[in-house]
Amino acid sequence: MWNNVELLINEDTNTVRLSSDSEHGSALYQVDTLVRISPSEKVPSNPRIYASNNQNCCLVVADATVVLFDPSFQTVLAHLYFDTSVDAVSVCPQGHFLFVAERNGNLHIIYVPLKKTILTKGTLSLWDSHSLVMLCCWPDLYILDFMLLSEGDSPHLQKLLVQSLPTMDVLYCLEVSAVSSLVQKTISMDVIYLLEGITDNSKRLNRLLYKHKFEEAEKFALAFELDVELVYKVKLDFVLEKLASVAIKAQDQDVWAGLVEEAKINLMKIMDEQYVVQYCLNAFWPTLSTAEEMLNYAANRFPSSQIQSALAKLATFCNLYGSDNFNGVSWIEFLNSTDYLKIILRFLREGNLSRAQYLWLRHECEFASKFDERSLNALLNSISPDIPSQDLSIWLKGVVVPFMWKVLPKGQVFWLKNCWPQNGLVLAELGLPSFWMSINLTEDYRTEEVEHLKVLVTNLRQLCDLYAKYNCRLSLSDFEMVGIMAFLMLDKVLAPELIPGVIESSVRPYALEHRLDLDQILLDYIKDLLDCCSSQITSLFTEWEAKAVAVLHCMTDTNLVMDALLELMYKAVVPWSDTIEKLVQQHLEKEHPKQELLKESYRLMEMKKLLRCYGIRNLTLSNSRETMMLVRHILKQDLPTSLEDSLKLAEAYKLSSSHIYYIHCIQLLEHNKREKCIAQLKKLPPAETELVIERLTSWARLQLQIKEHICEEVCGAPPLLLQYLLTWKVAALKNLPSIFISAHASAHAKEDFDIILTPEEYDDPAVRQQFNQQLITAYENTRAWRHSGKKHPDKTLSTEAGLHRLARHLQRTEQELWADLAVRALDAGNVEKALKILSELYQHHPNSSTGRVLFSTAQRLCQMLEDNVPMVLPERVNLPALIHKLACQAVTICHTDLLLDCVELCKGTRGAADVYRQCQIDDCGFVAKVHFLSDDSYAESTVQDVFNEDGIVLDPVSVLPVQYKITTSLLPLSGMNSQEKKSTFHSLGCSCLSYCALQEGTDFVRPLLGPMATMLQSLQECSQLELAFRLLLESYGSILQHFVSNNMDLALSMKVGQECLKHKAQDLKTALSSIKVVVVSLLHKVLNWRVVDCDLAIGLCTILCKSEVLNALWKIITSAWQNYSKIMAVAMVGAHFSSLYDDEEEKQKFLSVITDAEWGIKLGKLGVSIQPVFRQCSETKRNLIPILVKNRKITAEILQEYCNTYGLDSDSAVSLFITTLLLQEEGEYKRGELEGGDPVLAPGDEDAPLGHEDILERALRIVPQLSSTRDLVISLHTALSKLNPYNYERIERVLKTIQTADESTTVLPLSQMMGLVQHLKSHIRISPPTDLENTYLLENSLEGTPLANTRLPFHLLLQTNHYFWKIISPEMNEETLPTLLLISKLMKVSLDKLYALAVNHVVKHDLMPLLLDQAKRTQAHSSKRDTATVMQNIFKYALCIQNLELAAATIHKIAQDLPLGAEKTMLLKFSLELVQKLLKSDTLEGLRTRGEMLTSKLQSQYQRSATENALMSFQLDCPELLKLTGLPGRLIVALFEHSSVVESMKSPAGQIYPDIHTVAKEIASINGVDLLKIRNILLEKWLCKTEQSNGKVLVYLLQMHPMDISARLLSPILTAETWPLGGSGLRLTFEHRSRVLLCLIRIADSATLEALSHTPKDKVKYYLKCYVYLSQLETLNIPYNLEMFLISPKEGMIKGLWKNHSNEPQAVRLVADLCLEYEVFDLQLWSGILQKLLVFNMVCKQDYFFHSFIVPSFFRTWRSVILRFAQFSLMAYSLGTLLLIPCSKKREKQIQVSYLGIIYVQNNASRNLVCLSEMMSESILTFSRMENVTFLFLSFKVHFWGRLF
């Protein structure tokens, strides 16, 4: 029973959890114990506990005990005990009611304030824990017991986890006992309540330690015999945390001093070795001394490798950061780090090279085994750009490069490939041996890697040049991947519009520098671009096409441009872009050799593009069958261009076009496109059309044989062809088969009745008769159903057109059917339909039957209009005109028996139509009459001269019935039946009034008179006089004809019917008087109309009397003023009228007026008025000629015609006209006015100016018309000098006119002047006008003209003295030279002077700008091709100068003015050649002497200039060398002594230096110097005459020959007694021979050396040493030769030499060398040698000291020297001395012994380490800068540190 409840409100009794290793995660929470519940008796091993809380209370359950606390755990609200374990418990939010559920099933509700149970049940139920509502109850179910089962991870251990949402990361973890439970409460991150069961005292100790009560914890542990060392460790951990905090916050010494002391005290109490060591290693010690002290403390107590390593790292850390910058955190990080290379990389990125170097040296051996290519890349990428290259190169050269050769030899070249160009070049050159060192590298070192490195250096240099010269950045990988740099330059350009700029700025200079053809490069780039891009899937994005086009536009070579264009055409994406298409079209218009190839390629590309439109991309057609299949496929697509594309394809593959048309027509017919088929056939040539139609006919015949194949398309094909043949050729119808007719009928039968007829069925008459019956029935049914407004259920004849077609094709007469239909339509009042039927009938059946139908219909319509019968008419229809049209049509086709009636009806309907036309009103109430035949072609041509009367509009309602009454009255018998006609007709059978017979009791005239009078009155009232006059003439004419035809004998007629005749005569008189009144009024109207109708006027005049007519005519002429057209028309009427009366006088008056009127009209069109001389005498007409010739529109023909008309002198007028014409400007005439003598302007050309050629042609065409040209020539001679000198057209016109007029009479050089004009016309001026020209214009009173800016003055050029050259000289250039040359030849001036001007111009305007441009640029990138072209032009023009002296002087003067360069040299050489050519010719003696002197001078100048140019081309134009250009021998010697020679031997191989050999050979060739002689002199000088031989220069000198030749050259010197190369006779010594042998070893390979000396190479090297010793012996006058030296005992020789020459410094050095060479280590001898060396101040010779270390007796001395260095703090020298010990075993031993002795002289061990590390670094860095120390010693430092520590 849990009955002990302890509230832990007292701080003293409060406990905490102390187990630090049970808590994990960050320090989120502080663990406090609030209450302790303990049992009074033994409890189960696994008690059941539970807890929960809310705002008002906290509930704890342990087994069967329930305790309720207040929220602060300071008061117990309830403490209850139950019989069995409590399984569930809950409390209400206010804390008033407690719910408890026992294991036995009882549920208790307890009122907490009274601590009473208010409800208890032994029943299983389910409750909602939040609302405390019973959800379900099982009262009848007896429950013994139940348990909620759960599973845990461990029976003894649980964990409290705090996790973040939604990632569920563990933020905090706390290990708790197995008997633990979370207190149920609202969710909160601030406070977590945990109920935990505790069973031992260690928990108590842990809580004390957690509360940092270390003294109580120590006592508690001692009292209960717990682990007291745990207390010390926890306390040390607490100190460790404080030290970490101090290290981070950098607090004062007072803070951390106590912590360090406390740590020392507690560490002494701990016996755990591992803990002490780890604590000393991991603690954040505040200072370097403290860290060193604690590490030493750990090393003293528990010596270990960890501590020793930490001490070493501490020394490294101190040197890296300094003791003053020591920091505990940084130190721990450095201590725990194992990746030293990573730290080195960090230092390099920070730019701290010294720290990186130091760390590399200290720990190189530790990462050497792991160093690979990836590490190397990381190292190189980490180098900061801020690190100076000089410092970086020292480190790389002294440390990294040797390390690379040893650790990663294969990566030696690889690691340099990915570097940046400039620094990469520096790095690569560090690893590259010099040329001097690489001479014999083949046999001693790995040459493969060196060669790779050389290639790398070369590439890097080129990369640097690309960036420096062309601003082109490329990676090394790109450089090695593509050989042509221009490709990469262009690849980096993304925008096509930038391509030209890049080519000009980068690619062109690059090509010029490397002597590449730019156009070829661009062509190759286009090919490469097309190959790379056109095959890609993404080729639809054609940016590469635009780029290729931009590159192509930059090409200039025509052939290469065409090659590029062809490549682009083949590879461009189809369909072509606008850019490609435009480019191809431009080149198709040009003329070039590859034009046909381009056209063929374009045709193939067009085929590809064509096929692509039909979804065909890649197709190869091998035969015509495949091509036709493709054609059918294209045609089936039924596109607008399918036929055109098929024809193109057929043309391309040589197929027949007719077959294509045949297939296309079939396809059109199958798709019921007949009109398109006809249109297609009409476009074909006749022969091809016949072939296509023949094939289509055969196809249709085959299709019609099978009934199933008969369709509308098949049936429609033959009629379609018939329709076309009708319009094409009638002859073809004769051979047309009957299948056309039957097929057409079958087609209509199928269309209208769905009945198919084969040709055999159609030929059966019974079948056709059956269809005729069906035709009538179908038409009647159709009308009935249509009238009822319903739709017929079966297919019927829906239209009359279909009825007509079926009737026609069923061989029924169509006009019969149409006639009936027309009559039926008229009966129904449907005039429109009747007229339409009659029109079709007249159009298709123009025969007599149709004529009778038309006549009867027109007559019936007249009667209907007379009677005002209602009719159905379309809107705005002119029915009287249509009736007249029917009558006219009837006249054309009627039978002869009906002809007179038709004519009479036609006249009557015409009058009615004219009357009706005057009834139509417009805006003004008047209408102008239009001739009835206005739609006729004749009317169109004559309507302008036909009188058209204006009158008042008539009323159609009142006049039309009257007019048609008159018309029917003129055909009185037309309404009779046939019997009546037979009794009344004459033999003519006419029914008209004119020819009908008189009948007793019947008056045919009387019905006519009333309507006539009514109509005449209406017409006169409306001023329709012409209609009235026509009505009177036609009506009374018919009456008169009727009267005459029935009265053959007037006397007899008077007896028979006197009264009748009297009435007839009276009617005729009345008619005549009416006619005269109408005629007078009408005549005045006609003559005063805007256009006089002469024929009508004459006719009207004949009706009137003569005097009346003449008076009227002259009155009109007088009042017409300048209306010459009317005057002429009236005069013509008068002249004709006078001819009728034979009045010649009046006739001549009228003719004179006509002539003047004609000229008035003609001249009026030219803008000239004839009014001042109108109707005047001929002499007066002469006054008009000056006005005419000045008129711009006048012609010579008009002028001559005018003179001839009036009898004037035409020659004087034409001459005046020619002069005026030639002297006027071009724009003053108009083109149309002067062409062909026609004064009428051409349409559209009224304002077009007349050109010079037209004026000249016109003038020349006029000249032959003159009978005498003398006056014309004199006039033109005078005018020529007054012309503007720049107006070549006027000058040319005058000259050609004079030449044409009479060449024999002129005194001018016409041919010369004409030629000059022609040349000047082809020349465009390039210089401004001179003052001389302006003066000429002023003197001759001429105005300035803009032409002076583009033309030269003609008159001044004729004066070939001073004026000619002043004008010609400014015009000189290469383009104008041919023209100027022709002018000079024509004017017979000096051509030499002209060519001299041309030479000077090319130099001034072409050559000098190029040279100045070269001088301005840092790199000479100007086009050599351009310069060469300019020089060729200069030479070409100079060679044209016949006077060689002038040519040479001109070239020489030009050469003197040019700066140094190849051009100056070339000109001097050319001038020299000209002078030599002059001397070879026959010249005067004085000239020869002068030429020889000039030759000598020019020769000297040429050689000097050529020499200077050679120096400049190799960048050797320094002042010292340029001074020696006049002394070529000395110059060549100075060149071989140039500093670049030694530099090239010292510098890495592959570096670019001037090629002295080439320069020397070129200078020797220019100046005629023997180069071999100079070589021998230099060899003698450098081998024999200098104190110290310059081996590098010697080797370089001998490189002018191949290696074997140079070796054979030196080999004889070794055995010769005197100098063999030359005549100096110098005696050779062993010193000379040693130099020769050394040089020979340098230049010759092993094979050559052994072949020449017959001795192995190793022995030859030994002989070299012997030669050196022999030379020194020779200096001491000791006679030895090689054989004697080789066989002599060396120790005896050394001692003898020492004995006799020990006082000579040179001998002492020789003895020391011999002792070392032959290992003579006599102690006494060496003692003396060293003493002498000190005496002679030869201590600097370190080799003696270093090598003397091998003498055992000098060991102590050597060690004392080293210690002495250390004593004076010269650690670097001491270490360097040790590293230079030659014997490896002794070197290692002495390094250990000596330096350990130095180190332990001091007391402070850590300081020793620091000093040692500093000394090591200093020594390495110091000796890495020494030139005489190889890289070998650097490898010893790794072994040294490894052995030392």
Short mmCIF file of N, CA, C and O in Angstrom, two decimals, residues 1114 1117 1124 1126-1136 1138-1139 1143-1161 1170-1171 1173-1181 1202 1205-1206:
data_model
loop_
_atom_site.label_atom_id
_atom_site.label_comp_id
_atom_site.label_asym_id
_atom_site.label_seq_id
_atom_site.Cartn_x
_atom_site.Cartn_y
_atom_site.Cartn_z
N TRP A 1114 -22.36 81.65 -142.17
CA TRP A 1114 -21.36 82.68 -141.88
C TRP A 1114 -21.62 83.37 -140.54
O TRP A 1114 -20.68 83.78 -139.84
N ILE A 1117 -20.00 81.12 -138.02
CA ILE A 1117 -18.53 81.18 -138.07
C ILE A 1117 -18.02 82.44 -137.42
O ILE A 1117 -17.04 82.44 -136.66
N TYR A 1124 -12.36 76.63 -132.88
CA TYR A 1124 -11.95 76.24 -134.23
C TYR A 1124 -12.59 74.94 -134.66
O TYR A 1124 -12.77 74.71 -135.87
N LYS A 1126 -15.71 73.96 -134.07
CA LYS A 1126 -17.03 74.28 -134.60
C LYS A 1126 -16.89 75.07 -135.90
O LYS A 1126 -17.64 74.85 -136.87
N ILE A 1127 -15.92 75.99 -135.91
CA ILE A 1127 -15.71 76.78 -137.14
C ILE A 1127 -15.40 75.86 -138.30
O ILE A 1127 -15.94 76.00 -139.41
N MET A 1128 -14.51 74.89 -138.06
CA MET A 1128 -14.12 73.98 -139.14
C MET A 1128 -15.31 73.14 -139.57
O MET A 1128 -15.54 72.92 -140.78
N ALA A 1129 -16.11 72.67 -138.60
CA ALA A 1129 -17.26 71.85 -138.95
C ALA A 1129 -18.29 72.65 -139.77
O ALA A 1129 -18.82 72.17 -140.78
N VAL A 1130 -18.57 73.85 -139.32
CA VAL A 1130 -19.54 74.68 -140.05
C VAL A 1130 -19.00 75.03 -141.43
O VAL A 1130 -19.74 75.03 -142.43
N ALA A 1131 -17.68 75.33 -141.52
CA ALA A 1131 -17.08 75.64 -142.81
C ALA A 1131 -17.14 74.44 -143.75
O ALA A 1131 -17.34 74.58 -144.96
N MET A 1132 -16.94 73.25 -143.19
CA MET A 1132 -17.04 72.05 -144.02
C MET A 1132 -18.46 71.88 -144.56
O MET A 1132 -18.66 71.49 -145.72
N VAL A 1133 -19.46 72.16 -143.71
CA VAL A 1133 -20.84 72.10 -144.19
C VAL A 1133 -21.05 73.12 -145.32
O VAL A 1133 -21.67 72.83 -146.37
N GLY A 1134 -20.49 74.32 -145.10
CA GLY A 1134 -20.63 75.34 -146.13
C GLY A 1134 -19.93 74.98 -147.42
O GLY A 1134 -20.46 75.20 -148.52
N ALA A 1135 -18.70 74.43 -147.32
CA ALA A 1135 -17.97 74.05 -148.53
C ALA A 1135 -18.72 72.96 -149.28
O ALA A 1135 -18.83 72.99 -150.53
N HIS A 1136 -19.27 71.98 -148.57
CA HIS A 1136 -20.00 70.90 -149.23
C HIS A 1136 -21.30 71.45 -149.85
O HIS A 1136 -21.68 71.07 -150.98
N SER A 1138 -21.74 74.49 -150.89
CA SER A 1138 -21.37 75.29 -152.07
C SER A 1138 -21.06 74.37 -153.24
O SER A 1138 -21.34 74.72 -154.40
N SER A 1139 -20.46 73.25 -152.99
CA SER A 1139 -20.17 72.29 -154.07
C SER A 1139 -21.46 71.80 -154.70
O SER A 1139 -21.53 71.55 -155.92
N ASP A 1143 -20.83 76.68 -156.52
CA ASP A 1143 -20.39 78.05 -156.20
C ASP A 1143 -18.95 77.99 -155.72
O ASP A 1143 -18.66 77.73 -154.54
N GLU A 1144 -17.96 78.16 -156.66
CA GLU A 1144 -16.54 77.97 -156.35
C GLU A 1144 -16.02 79.06 -155.44
O GLU A 1144 -15.16 78.82 -154.56
N GLU A 1145 -16.50 80.25 -155.60
CA GLU A 1145 -16.01 81.36 -154.75
C GLU A 1145 -16.34 81.11 -153.28
O GLU A 1145 -15.49 81.24 -152.41
N GLU A 1146 -17.59 80.79 -153.04
CA GLU A 1146 -17.98 80.50 -151.66
C GLU A 1146 -17.24 79.28 -151.12
O GLU A 1146 -16.87 79.22 -149.95
N LYS A 1147 -17.01 78.35 -152.00
CA LYS A 1147 -16.30 77.15 -151.58
C LYS A 1147 -14.89 77.46 -151.12
O LYS A 1147 -14.41 76.96 -150.09
N GLN A 1148 -14.12 78.34 -151.88
CA GLN A 1148 -12.76 78.68 -151.50
C GLN A 1148 -12.72 79.44 -150.18
O GLN A 1148 -11.81 79.28 -149.37
N LYS A 1149 -13.73 80.28 -149.98
CA LYS A 1149 -13.78 80.98 -148.69
C LYS A 1149 -13.92 79.99 -147.53
O LYS A 1149 -13.23 80.10 -146.51
N PHE A 1150 -14.81 79.07 -147.77
CA PHE A 1150 -15.00 78.08 -146.70
C PHE A 1150 -13.75 77.21 -146.51
O PHE A 1150 -13.38 76.86 -145.39
N LEU A 1151 -13.04 76.84 -147.62
CA LEU A 1151 -11.83 76.03 -147.52
C LEU A 1151 -10.72 76.76 -146.79
O LEU A 1151 -9.94 76.17 -146.02
N SER A 1152 -10.56 78.09 -147.06
CA SER A 1152 -9.56 78.87 -146.33
C SER A 1152 -9.83 78.89 -144.83
O SER A 1152 -8.93 78.78 -143.99
N VAL A 1153 -11.13 79.05 -144.52
CA VAL A 1153 -11.48 79.01 -143.10
C VAL A 1153 -11.17 77.64 -142.50
O VAL A 1153 -10.68 77.53 -141.36
N ILE A 1154 -11.41 76.60 -143.28
CA ILE A 1154 -11.12 75.23 -142.79
C ILE A 1154 -9.63 75.08 -142.50
O ILE A 1154 -9.21 74.52 -141.47
N THR A 1155 -8.75 75.62 -143.43
CA THR A 1155 -7.30 75.50 -143.22
C THR A 1155 -6.86 76.23 -141.97
O THR A 1155 -6.11 75.69 -141.13
N ASP A 1156 -7.30 77.45 -141.83
CA ASP A 1156 -6.93 78.20 -140.61
C ASP A 1156 -7.47 77.53 -139.35
O ASP A 1156 -6.80 77.50 -138.31
N ALA A 1157 -8.67 76.98 -139.45
CA ALA A 1157 -9.24 76.31 -138.28
C ALA A 1157 -8.46 75.05 -137.92
O ALA A 1157 -8.23 74.74 -136.74
N GLU A 1158 -8.03 74.33 -138.97
CA GLU A 1158 -7.23 73.12 -138.70
C GLU A 1158 -5.94 73.48 -137.97
O GLU A 1158 -5.56 72.83 -136.99
N TRP A 1159 -5.24 74.54 -138.46
CA TRP A 1159 -4.00 74.96 -137.77
C TRP A 1159 -4.30 75.57 -136.41
O TRP A 1159 -3.49 75.46 -135.48
N GLY A 1160 -5.45 76.19 -136.30
CA GLY A 1160 -5.81 76.69 -134.96
C GLY A 1160 -5.97 75.55 -133.97
O GLY A 1160 -5.53 75.63 -132.81
N ILE A 1161 -6.60 74.46 -134.44
CA ILE A 1161 -6.75 73.29 -133.55
C ILE A 1161 -5.40 72.66 -133.25
O ILE A 1161 -5.07 72.33 -132.11
N ILE A 1170 -3.45 80.83 -132.86
CA ILE A 1170 -3.35 81.33 -134.24
C ILE A 1170 -4.26 82.52 -134.48
O ILE A 1170 -4.36 83.05 -135.60
N GLN A 1171 -4.92 82.96 -133.43
CA GLN A 1171 -5.90 84.02 -133.56
C GLN A 1171 -5.32 85.30 -134.17
O GLN A 1171 -5.98 85.95 -135.01
N VAL A 1173 -3.26 85.71 -136.53
CA VAL A 1173 -3.11 85.59 -137.98
C VAL A 1173 -4.27 84.83 -138.58
O VAL A 1173 -4.21 84.40 -139.74
N PHE A 1174 -5.34 84.64 -137.81
CA PHE A 1174 -6.48 83.85 -138.29
C PHE A 1174 -7.20 84.63 -139.39
O PHE A 1174 -7.49 85.83 -139.24
N ARG A 1175 -7.44 83.92 -140.50
CA ARG A 1175 -8.13 84.48 -141.67
C ARG A 1175 -7.37 85.70 -142.21
O ARG A 1175 -7.96 86.66 -142.72
N GLN A 1176 -5.94 85.67 -142.08
CA GLN A 1176 -5.08 86.72 -142.61
C GLN A 1176 -4.32 86.17 -143.80
O GLN A 1176 -4.35 84.97 -144.09
N CYS A 1177 -3.51 87.05 -144.47
CA CYS A 1177 -2.75 86.62 -145.63
C CYS A 1177 -1.56 85.77 -145.22
O CYS A 1177 -1.19 85.69 -144.04
N SER A 1178 -0.85 85.14 -146.20
CA SER A 1178 0.24 84.20 -145.92
C SER A 1178 1.44 84.88 -145.29
O SER A 1178 2.12 84.29 -144.41
N GLU A 1179 1.80 86.06 -145.72
CA GLU A 1179 2.95 86.74 -145.16
C GLU A 1179 2.77 87.02 -143.68
O GLU A 1179 3.71 87.02 -142.90
N THR A 1180 1.54 87.29 -143.32
CA THR A 1180 1.27 87.51 -141.89
C THR A 1180 1.53 86.24 -141.08
O THR A 1180 1.93 86.30 -139.90
N LYS A 1181 1.34 85.09 -141.74
CA LYS A 1181 1.55 83.82 -141.03
C LYS A 1181 3.02 83.62 -140.62
O LYS A 1181 3.32 82.85 -139.72
N TYR A 1202 3.61 73.62 -141.60
CA TYR A 1202 3.08 74.98 -141.46
C TYR A 1202 3.62 75.89 -142.57
O TYR A 1202 2.88 76.65 -143.20
N THR A 1205 2.21 74.89 -145.90
CA THR A 1205 0.79 75.25 -146.03
C THR A 1205 0.62 76.68 -146.48
O THR A 1205 -0.23 77.00 -147.33
N TYR A 1206 1.44 77.53 -145.93
CA TYR A 1206 1.29 78.96 -146.24
C TYR A 1206 2.38 79.50 -147.15
O TYR A 1206 2.55 80.71 -147.26
#
